[in-house]
């Protein structure tokens, strides 16, 4: 019986089964779509308790205005144009009366440079984050401020929104002539997410570190974390917490924040800036376009890791910048200082209270060590030789003093290519313990590459998959990631650590998406991807039980699609576009001597015919795609002349164009004109198929030739073959892995069905003696479903299944992730 006929034949039953998450009854004569065979006598890879973790970076306002519970934005008046061109020291503040921000010798301390000088009878109001300061009726809030004024001056502190008071106003008497900290408490009388905090003064007053904290922080810790966000991390039961970055670590100046360095604001994240009393911590420009106060610093990261039972995994700068900056810092004294800082960090985490940095930890309230075991040097460096020369010095110093610490390297910002290959070879040759890989790709890439780690050297460096995600927060993205995670677990002897990234996104301050947890100033919600991660992280198991599954039949036709031209933050001119079929017959010819009627503009930017060329003139616009031709074209040659006129990058020539989200393009001079690559877009998410280092010259005309034959593409630049690839790897939607939970004895059968039809599956447990009833957890929803603040279509449903036997049949719903926990007798 064909699969199609079987599906139509049980359509009603399948609908009921999917709706109730109950498998259809099994009959011996029924056909099945798939077969899973388990070998319970064989031993697969051991899975470490730390297999899955989280990666926290202050991106998308993840720290200030996010996990850090402070409700006042720009509390110490340190915002600067260094952080964001639109910022001033009074961003988020409104002065009523007279007041100005001052930077002079009267400041609170050398590292807190600015303060507010407020005139007598004047007041200043803070707007908080998002729509304002969020308070909940009946909850307590702690106000504090550092102030300097004449004794007898009275500060009046109010909390209100447009509808009136949110708490009883408080009067705070200034009792000292110099800087001093003053406190007051509020109990909210109403719930509001639009609050404003106002501080008024009866006399001339200097103010700094104006703060409002909810009393109810995570674990009620002072200078604490926002409870609902921290609890969402805790609910994942992560094995580790990687922090603080990310691009924050390896961008900007490597100097310190001092008079000697000119108090540089655009610095790499350096841990010593972030400990001690909050009013003495340095401020810094955040790479992602705002300010970071460092109220949430290394001590708080260590405390969070400890509170949730996770291994702390800090990342320190390697003195090679990345994330588009790509410069090696040549300063031996500065390198030695950073290496010493790293040794001091280990002492801060693990040292006795009698040591210099262990004493500082104890003074902050934690005399016991944090039990640091892993540390990562660098993040996504795109200059592998320069990075590795410095990495080796860090490693040598750490191993000499702390031989039990695992020192982690990395392989650059991509999943493949010249940088990746070079970095991996350097790591192998030096017998590095662990290498951090990062990649963000399309759903198709994740479905195609489940076997990525099957062929990795079992005796080489272990893999830390420190950042990965498919491009989106719809359930189809979670499904693709789930399918990929079965491959991570199957290869747990190689992949020792893995974390989705990024962790948080404040919906009103988004620099990057997708993201795992979304929030605003009063609510938080789980993405579909979060639900997938939680399901895996709460059901890991201790060892892989080898299993196999039949695949999904697929017929792969030739690459089809129209052609396109585009730019990215660049102006460019195109001419003499010619498309011919495999026999040399013309499909398209345009020398732009007339109009541009053959082309459809679907992207941004501004296109016009100029001097017989088709020119994109907006130097700031990104993805300015114009396309021409038939989406059914296949087996063709595309030739075009391209000239970069100005801007950051080169030009983009597209082929196989289906629509605005599905195409291939040859990105020449991408990544700030440092490399060229072929990228494939699937439903808007891109993956790199082939890449090489190189730049595109301004004013030079390049001859570009793309030959598409079946699934193979060959690319020529100025008549020389640049590279080729074959895109014929199947995107398998049905994946599985089986693990064993040593504590409970459960077999955990984990199945992903990332397709629109239910999958009736014969499961053979290989003679294992099992209970007849299994506990089932299922995620299933429309592939395009997205969780929001108000709707949660992707959520786990728990049930039981009574039909387990040595051999049994189970129907996995369409678009589903299903975990069967089966007791072994």
mmCIF file with all atom_site columns, N, CA, C and O in Angstrom, residues 540-570:
data_model
loop_
_atom_site.group_PDB
_atom_site.id
_atom_site.type_symbol
_atom_site.label_atom_id
_atom_site.label_alt_id
_atom_site.label_comp_id
_atom_site.label_asym_id
_atom_site.label_entity_id
_atom_site.label_seq_id
_atom_site.pdbx_PDB_ins_code
_atom_site.Cartn_x
_atom_site.Cartn_y
_atom_site.Cartn_z
_atom_site.occupancy
_atom_site.B_iso_or_equiv
_atom_site.pdbx_formal_charge
_atom_site.auth_seq_id
_atom_site.auth_comp_id
_atom_site.auth_asym_id
_atom_site.auth_atom_id
_atom_site.pdbx_PDB_model_num
ATOM 1   N N  . UNK A 1 540 ? 17.777 14.466 29.049  1.00 0.00 ? 540 UNK A N  1
ATOM 2   C CA . UNK A 1 540 ? 19.006 14.175 28.320  1.00 0.00 ? 540 UNK A CA 1
ATOM 3   C C  . UNK A 1 540 ? 19.324 12.690 28.330  1.00 0.00 ? 540 UNK A C  1
ATOM 4   O O  . UNK A 1 540 ? 19.540 12.068 27.294  1.00 0.00 ? 540 UNK A O  1
ATOM 5   N N  . UNK A 1 541 ? 19.331 12.095 29.529  1.00 0.00 ? 541 UNK A N  1
ATOM 6   C CA . UNK A 1 541 ? 19.833 10.733 29.656  1.00 0.00 ? 541 UNK A CA 1
ATOM 7   C C  . UNK A 1 541 ? 21.321 10.737 29.897  1.00 0.00 ? 541 UNK A C  1
ATOM 8   O O  . UNK A 1 541 ? 21.991 11.780 29.811  1.00 0.00 ? 541 UNK A O  1
ATOM 9   N N  . UNK A 1 542 ? 21.867 9.543  30.227  1.00 0.00 ? 542 UNK A N  1
ATOM 10  C CA . UNK A 1 542 ? 23.283 9.427  30.558  1.00 0.00 ? 542 UNK A CA 1
ATOM 11  C C  . UNK A 1 542 ? 24.111 8.789  29.455  1.00 0.00 ? 542 UNK A C  1
ATOM 12  O O  . UNK A 1 542 ? 25.321 8.929  29.424  1.00 0.00 ? 542 UNK A O  1
ATOM 13  N N  . UNK A 1 543 ? 23.436 8.035  28.586  1.00 0.00 ? 543 UNK A N  1
ATOM 14  C CA . UNK A 1 543 ? 24.174 7.343  27.534  1.00 0.00 ? 543 UNK A CA 1
ATOM 15  C C  . UNK A 1 543 ? 23.274 7.141  26.324  1.00 0.00 ? 543 UNK A C  1
ATOM 16  O O  . UNK A 1 543 ? 22.066 6.915  26.463  1.00 0.00 ? 543 UNK A O  1
ATOM 17  N N  . UNK A 1 544 ? 23.860 7.230  25.141  1.00 0.00 ? 544 UNK A N  1
ATOM 18  C CA . UNK A 1 544 ? 23.127 6.967  23.905  1.00 0.00 ? 544 UNK A CA 1
ATOM 19  C C  . UNK A 1 544 ? 22.926 5.456  23.759  1.00 0.00 ? 544 UNK A C  1
ATOM 20  O O  . UNK A 1 544 ? 23.859 4.674  23.988  1.00 0.00 ? 544 UNK A O  1
ATOM 21  N N  . UNK A 1 545 ? 21.721 5.065  23.406  1.00 0.00 ? 545 UNK A N  1
ATOM 22  C CA . UNK A 1 545 ? 21.432 3.682  23.043  1.00 0.00 ? 545 UNK A CA 1
ATOM 23  C C  . UNK A 1 545 ? 21.372 3.637  21.516  1.00 0.00 ? 545 UNK A C  1
ATOM 24  O O  . UNK A 1 545 ? 20.503 4.276  20.921  1.00 0.00 ? 545 UNK A O  1
ATOM 25  N N  . UNK A 1 546 ? 22.283 2.944  20.861  1.00 0.00 ? 546 UNK A N  1
ATOM 26  C CA . UNK A 1 546 ? 22.325 2.976  19.393  1.00 0.00 ? 546 UNK A CA 1
ATOM 27  C C  . UNK A 1 546 ? 20.986 2.606  18.768  1.00 0.00 ? 546 UNK A C  1
ATOM 28  O O  . UNK A 1 546 ? 20.309 1.666  19.203  1.00 0.00 ? 546 UNK A O  1
ATOM 29  N N  . UNK A 1 547 ? 20.592 3.354  17.760  1.00 0.00 ? 547 UNK A N  1
ATOM 30  C CA . UNK A 1 547 ? 19.340 3.101  17.048  1.00 0.00 ? 547 UNK A CA 1
ATOM 31  C C  . UNK A 1 547 ? 19.479 3.578  15.617  1.00 0.00 ? 547 UNK A C  1
ATOM 32  O O  . UNK A 1 547 ? 20.323 4.420  15.306  1.00 0.00 ? 547 UNK A O  1
ATOM 33  N N  . UNK A 1 548 ? 18.646 3.026  14.764  1.00 0.00 ? 548 UNK A N  1
ATOM 34  C CA . UNK A 1 548 ? 18.616 3.442  13.364  1.00 0.00 ? 548 UNK A CA 1
ATOM 35  C C  . UNK A 1 548 ? 17.169 3.669  12.952  1.00 0.00 ? 548 UNK A C  1
ATOM 36  O O  . UNK A 1 548 ? 16.243 3.165  13.584  1.00 0.00 ? 548 UNK A O  1
ATOM 37  N N  . UNK A 1 549 ? 16.997 4.440  11.889  1.00 0.00 ? 549 UNK A N  1
ATOM 38  C CA . UNK A 1 549 ? 15.652 4.688  11.367  1.00 0.00 ? 549 UNK A CA 1
ATOM 39  C C  . UNK A 1 549 ? 15.705 4.710  9.852   1.00 0.00 ? 549 UNK A C  1
ATOM 40  O O  . UNK A 1 549 ? 16.718 5.106  9.253   1.00 0.00 ? 549 UNK A O  1
ATOM 41  N N  . UNK A 1 550 ? 14.618 4.280  9.245   1.00 0.00 ? 550 UNK A N  1
ATOM 42  C CA . UNK A 1 550 ? 14.516 4.398  7.790   1.00 0.00 ? 550 UNK A CA 1
ATOM 43  C C  . UNK A 1 550 ? 14.357 5.859  7.420   1.00 0.00 ? 550 UNK A C  1
ATOM 44  O O  . UNK A 1 550 ? 13.854 6.671  8.199   1.00 0.00 ? 550 UNK A O  1
ATOM 45  N N  . UNK A 1 551 ? 14.806 6.207  6.227   1.00 0.00 ? 551 UNK A N  1
ATOM 46  C CA . UNK A 1 551 ? 14.760 7.588  5.790   1.00 0.00 ? 551 UNK A CA 1
ATOM 47  C C  . UNK A 1 551 ? 13.498 7.922  5.024   1.00 0.00 ? 551 UNK A C  1
ATOM 48  O O  . UNK A 1 551 ? 12.644 7.073  4.765   1.00 0.00 ? 551 UNK A O  1
ATOM 49  N N  . UNK A 1 552 ? 13.385 9.187  4.656   1.00 0.00 ? 552 UNK A N  1
ATOM 50  C CA . UNK A 1 552 ? 12.245 9.668  3.887   1.00 0.00 ? 552 UNK A CA 1
ATOM 51  C C  . UNK A 1 552 ? 12.608 9.696  2.409   1.00 0.00 ? 552 UNK A C  1
ATOM 52  O O  . UNK A 1 552 ? 13.580 10.349 2.024   1.00 0.00 ? 552 UNK A O  1
ATOM 53  N N  . UNK A 1 553 ? 11.865 8.989  1.563   1.00 0.00 ? 553 UNK A N  1
ATOM 54  C CA . UNK A 1 553 ? 12.162 9.051  0.123   1.00 0.00 ? 553 UNK A CA 1
ATOM 55  C C  . UNK A 1 553 ? 12.051 10.483 -0.385  1.00 0.00 ? 553 UNK A C  1
ATOM 56  O O  . UNK A 1 553 ? 11.136 11.214 -0.017  1.00 0.00 ? 553 UNK A O  1
ATOM 57  N N  . UNK A 1 554 ? 12.991 10.880 -1.180  1.00 0.00 ? 554 UNK A N  1
ATOM 58  C CA . UNK A 1 554 ? 12.930 12.235 -1.735  1.00 0.00 ? 554 UNK A CA 1
ATOM 59  C C  . UNK A 1 554 ? 13.469 12.229 -3.149  1.00 0.00 ? 554 UNK A C  1
ATOM 60  O O  . UNK A 1 554 ? 14.431 11.532 -3.465  1.00 0.00 ? 554 UNK A O  1
ATOM 61  N N  . UNK A 1 555 ? 12.839 12.993 -4.005  1.00 0.00 ? 555 UNK A N  1
ATOM 62  C CA . UNK A 1 555 ? 13.290 13.163 -5.386  1.00 0.00 ? 555 UNK A CA 1
ATOM 63  C C  . UNK A 1 555 ? 13.842 14.573 -5.516  1.00 0.00 ? 555 UNK A C  1
ATOM 64  O O  . UNK A 1 555 ? 13.151 15.554 -5.257  1.00 0.00 ? 555 UNK A O  1
ATOM 65  N N  . UNK A 1 556 ? 15.092 14.680 -5.883  1.00 0.00 ? 556 UNK A N  1
ATOM 66  C CA . UNK A 1 556 ? 15.739 15.978 -5.977  1.00 0.00 ? 556 UNK A CA 1
ATOM 67  C C  . UNK A 1 556 ? 15.880 16.373 -7.437  1.00 0.00 ? 556 UNK A C  1
ATOM 68  O O  . UNK A 1 556 ? 16.597 15.713 -8.196  1.00 0.00 ? 556 UNK A O  1
ATOM 69  N N  . UNK A 1 557 ? 15.193 17.416 -7.837  1.00 0.00 ? 557 UNK A N  1
ATOM 70  C CA . UNK A 1 557 ? 15.301 17.916 -9.201  1.00 0.00 ? 557 UNK A CA 1
ATOM 71  C C  . UNK A 1 557 ? 16.415 18.932 -9.315  1.00 0.00 ? 557 UNK A C  1
ATOM 72  O O  . UNK A 1 557 ? 17.162 19.187 -8.370  1.00 0.00 ? 557 UNK A O  1
ATOM 73  N N  . UNK A 1 558 ? 16.583 19.529 -10.483 1.00 0.00 ? 558 UNK A N  1
ATOM 74  C CA . UNK A 1 558 ? 17.642 20.520 -10.673 1.00 0.00 ? 558 UNK A CA 1
ATOM 75  C C  . UNK A 1 558 ? 17.335 21.809 -9.910  1.00 0.00 ? 558 UNK A C  1
ATOM 76  O O  . UNK A 1 558 ? 16.191 22.071 -9.536  1.00 0.00 ? 558 UNK A O  1
ATOM 77  N N  . UNK A 1 559 ? 18.365 22.611 -9.680  1.00 0.00 ? 559 UNK A N  1
ATOM 78  C CA . UNK A 1 559 ? 18.166 23.948 -9.117  1.00 0.00 ? 559 UNK A CA 1
ATOM 79  C C  . UNK A 1 559 ? 17.389 24.770 -10.138 1.00 0.00 ? 559 UNK A C  1
ATOM 80  O O  . UNK A 1 559 ? 17.763 24.843 -11.306 1.00 0.00 ? 559 UNK A O  1
ATOM 81  N N  . UNK A 1 560 ? 16.295 25.338 -9.717  1.00 0.00 ? 560 UNK A N  1
ATOM 82  C CA . UNK A 1 560 ? 15.468 26.164 -10.602 1.00 0.00 ? 560 UNK A CA 1
ATOM 83  C C  . UNK A 1 560 ? 15.299 27.545 -10.016 1.00 0.00 ? 560 UNK A C  1
ATOM 84  O O  . UNK A 1 560 ? 15.357 27.731 -8.800  1.00 0.00 ? 560 UNK A O  1
ATOM 85  N N  . UNK A 1 561 ? 15.072 28.521 -10.887 1.00 0.00 ? 561 UNK A N  1
ATOM 86  C CA . UNK A 1 561 ? 14.789 29.867 -10.415 1.00 0.00 ? 561 UNK A CA 1
ATOM 87  C C  . UNK A 1 561 ? 15.262 30.934 -11.362 1.00 0.00 ? 561 UNK A C  1
ATOM 88  O O  . UNK A 1 561 ? 16.024 30.681 -12.312 1.00 0.00 ? 561 UNK A O  1
ATOM 89  N N  . UNK A 1 562 ? 14.813 32.148 -11.104 1.00 0.00 ? 562 UNK A N  1
ATOM 90  C CA . UNK A 1 562 ? 15.184 33.313 -11.892 1.00 0.00 ? 562 UNK A CA 1
ATOM 91  C C  . UNK A 1 562 ? 16.570 33.801 -11.463 1.00 0.00 ? 562 UNK A C  1
ATOM 92  O O  . UNK A 1 562 ? 17.282 33.121 -10.716 1.00 0.00 ? 562 UNK A O  1
ATOM 93  N N  . UNK A 1 563 ? 16.965 34.977 -11.943 1.00 0.00 ? 563 UNK A N  1
ATOM 94  C CA . UNK A 1 563 ? 18.262 35.555 -11.602 1.00 0.00 ? 563 UNK A CA 1
ATOM 95  C C  . UNK A 1 563 ? 18.031 36.894 -10.914 1.00 0.00 ? 563 UNK A C  1
ATOM 96  O O  . UNK A 1 563 ? 16.955 37.496 -11.017 1.00 0.00 ? 563 UNK A O  1
ATOM 97  N N  . UNK A 1 564 ? 19.060 37.368 -10.202 1.00 0.00 ? 564 UNK A N  1
ATOM 98  C CA . UNK A 1 564 ? 18.883 38.614 -9.470  1.00 0.00 ? 564 UNK A CA 1
ATOM 99  C C  . UNK A 1 564 ? 20.180 39.364 -9.272  1.00 0.00 ? 564 UNK A C  1
ATOM 100 O O  . UNK A 1 564 ? 21.279 38.818 -9.409  1.00 0.00 ? 564 UNK A O  1
ATOM 101 N N  . UNK A 1 565 ? 20.055 40.641 -8.927  1.00 0.00 ? 565 UNK A N  1
ATOM 102 C CA . UNK A 1 565 ? 21.174 41.521 -8.608  1.00 0.00 ? 565 UNK A CA 1
ATOM 103 C C  . UNK A 1 565 ? 20.854 42.206 -7.291  1.00 0.00 ? 565 UNK A C  1
ATOM 104 O O  . UNK A 1 565 ? 19.701 42.538 -7.019  1.00 0.00 ? 565 UNK A O  1
ATOM 105 N N  . UNK A 1 566 ? 21.883 42.434 -6.481  1.00 0.00 ? 566 UNK A N  1
ATOM 106 C CA . UNK A 1 566 ? 21.638 43.087 -5.203  1.00 0.00 ? 566 UNK A CA 1
ATOM 107 C C  . UNK A 1 566 ? 22.916 43.740 -4.702  1.00 0.00 ? 566 UNK A C  1
ATOM 108 O O  . UNK A 1 566 ? 24.000 43.542 -5.266  1.00 0.00 ? 566 UNK A O  1
ATOM 109 N N  . UNK A 1 567 ? 22.773 44.518 -3.621  1.00 0.00 ? 567 UNK A N  1
ATOM 110 C CA . UNK A 1 567 ? 23.913 45.129 -2.933  1.00 0.00 ? 567 UNK A CA 1
ATOM 111 C C  . UNK A 1 567 ? 23.630 45.111 -1.442  1.00 0.00 ? 567 UNK A C  1
ATOM 112 O O  . UNK A 1 567 ? 22.499 44.871 -1.010  1.00 0.00 ? 567 UNK A O  1
ATOM 113 N N  . UNK A 1 568 ? 24.681 45.401 -0.662  1.00 0.00 ? 568 UNK A N  1
ATOM 114 C CA . UNK A 1 568 ? 24.544 45.443 0.789   1.00 0.00 ? 568 UNK A CA 1
ATOM 115 C C  . UNK A 1 568 ? 25.459 46.556 1.314   1.00 0.00 ? 568 UNK A C  1
ATOM 116 O O  . UNK A 1 568 ? 26.674 46.447 1.273   1.00 0.00 ? 568 UNK A O  1
ATOM 117 N N  . UNK A 1 569 ? 24.849 47.646 1.767   1.00 0.00 ? 569 UNK A N  1
ATOM 118 C CA . UNK A 1 569 ? 25.601 48.799 2.274   1.00 0.00 ? 569 UNK A CA 1
ATOM 119 C C  . UNK A 1 569 ? 26.649 49.264 1.259   1.00 0.00 ? 569 UNK A C  1
ATOM 120 O O  . UNK A 1 569 ? 27.760 49.647 1.620   1.00 0.00 ? 569 UNK A O  1
ATOM 121 N N  . UNK A 1 570 ? 26.266 49.214 -0.008  1.00 0.00 ? 570 UNK A N  1
ATOM 122 C CA . UNK A 1 570 ? 27.200 49.515 -1.101  1.00 0.00 ? 570 UNK A CA 1
ATOM 123 C C  . UNK A 1 570 ? 26.403 50.029 -2.304  1.00 0.00 ? 570 UNK A C  1
ATOM 124 O O  . UNK A 1 570 ? 25.275 49.603 -2.525  1.00 0.00 ? 570 UNK A O  1
#
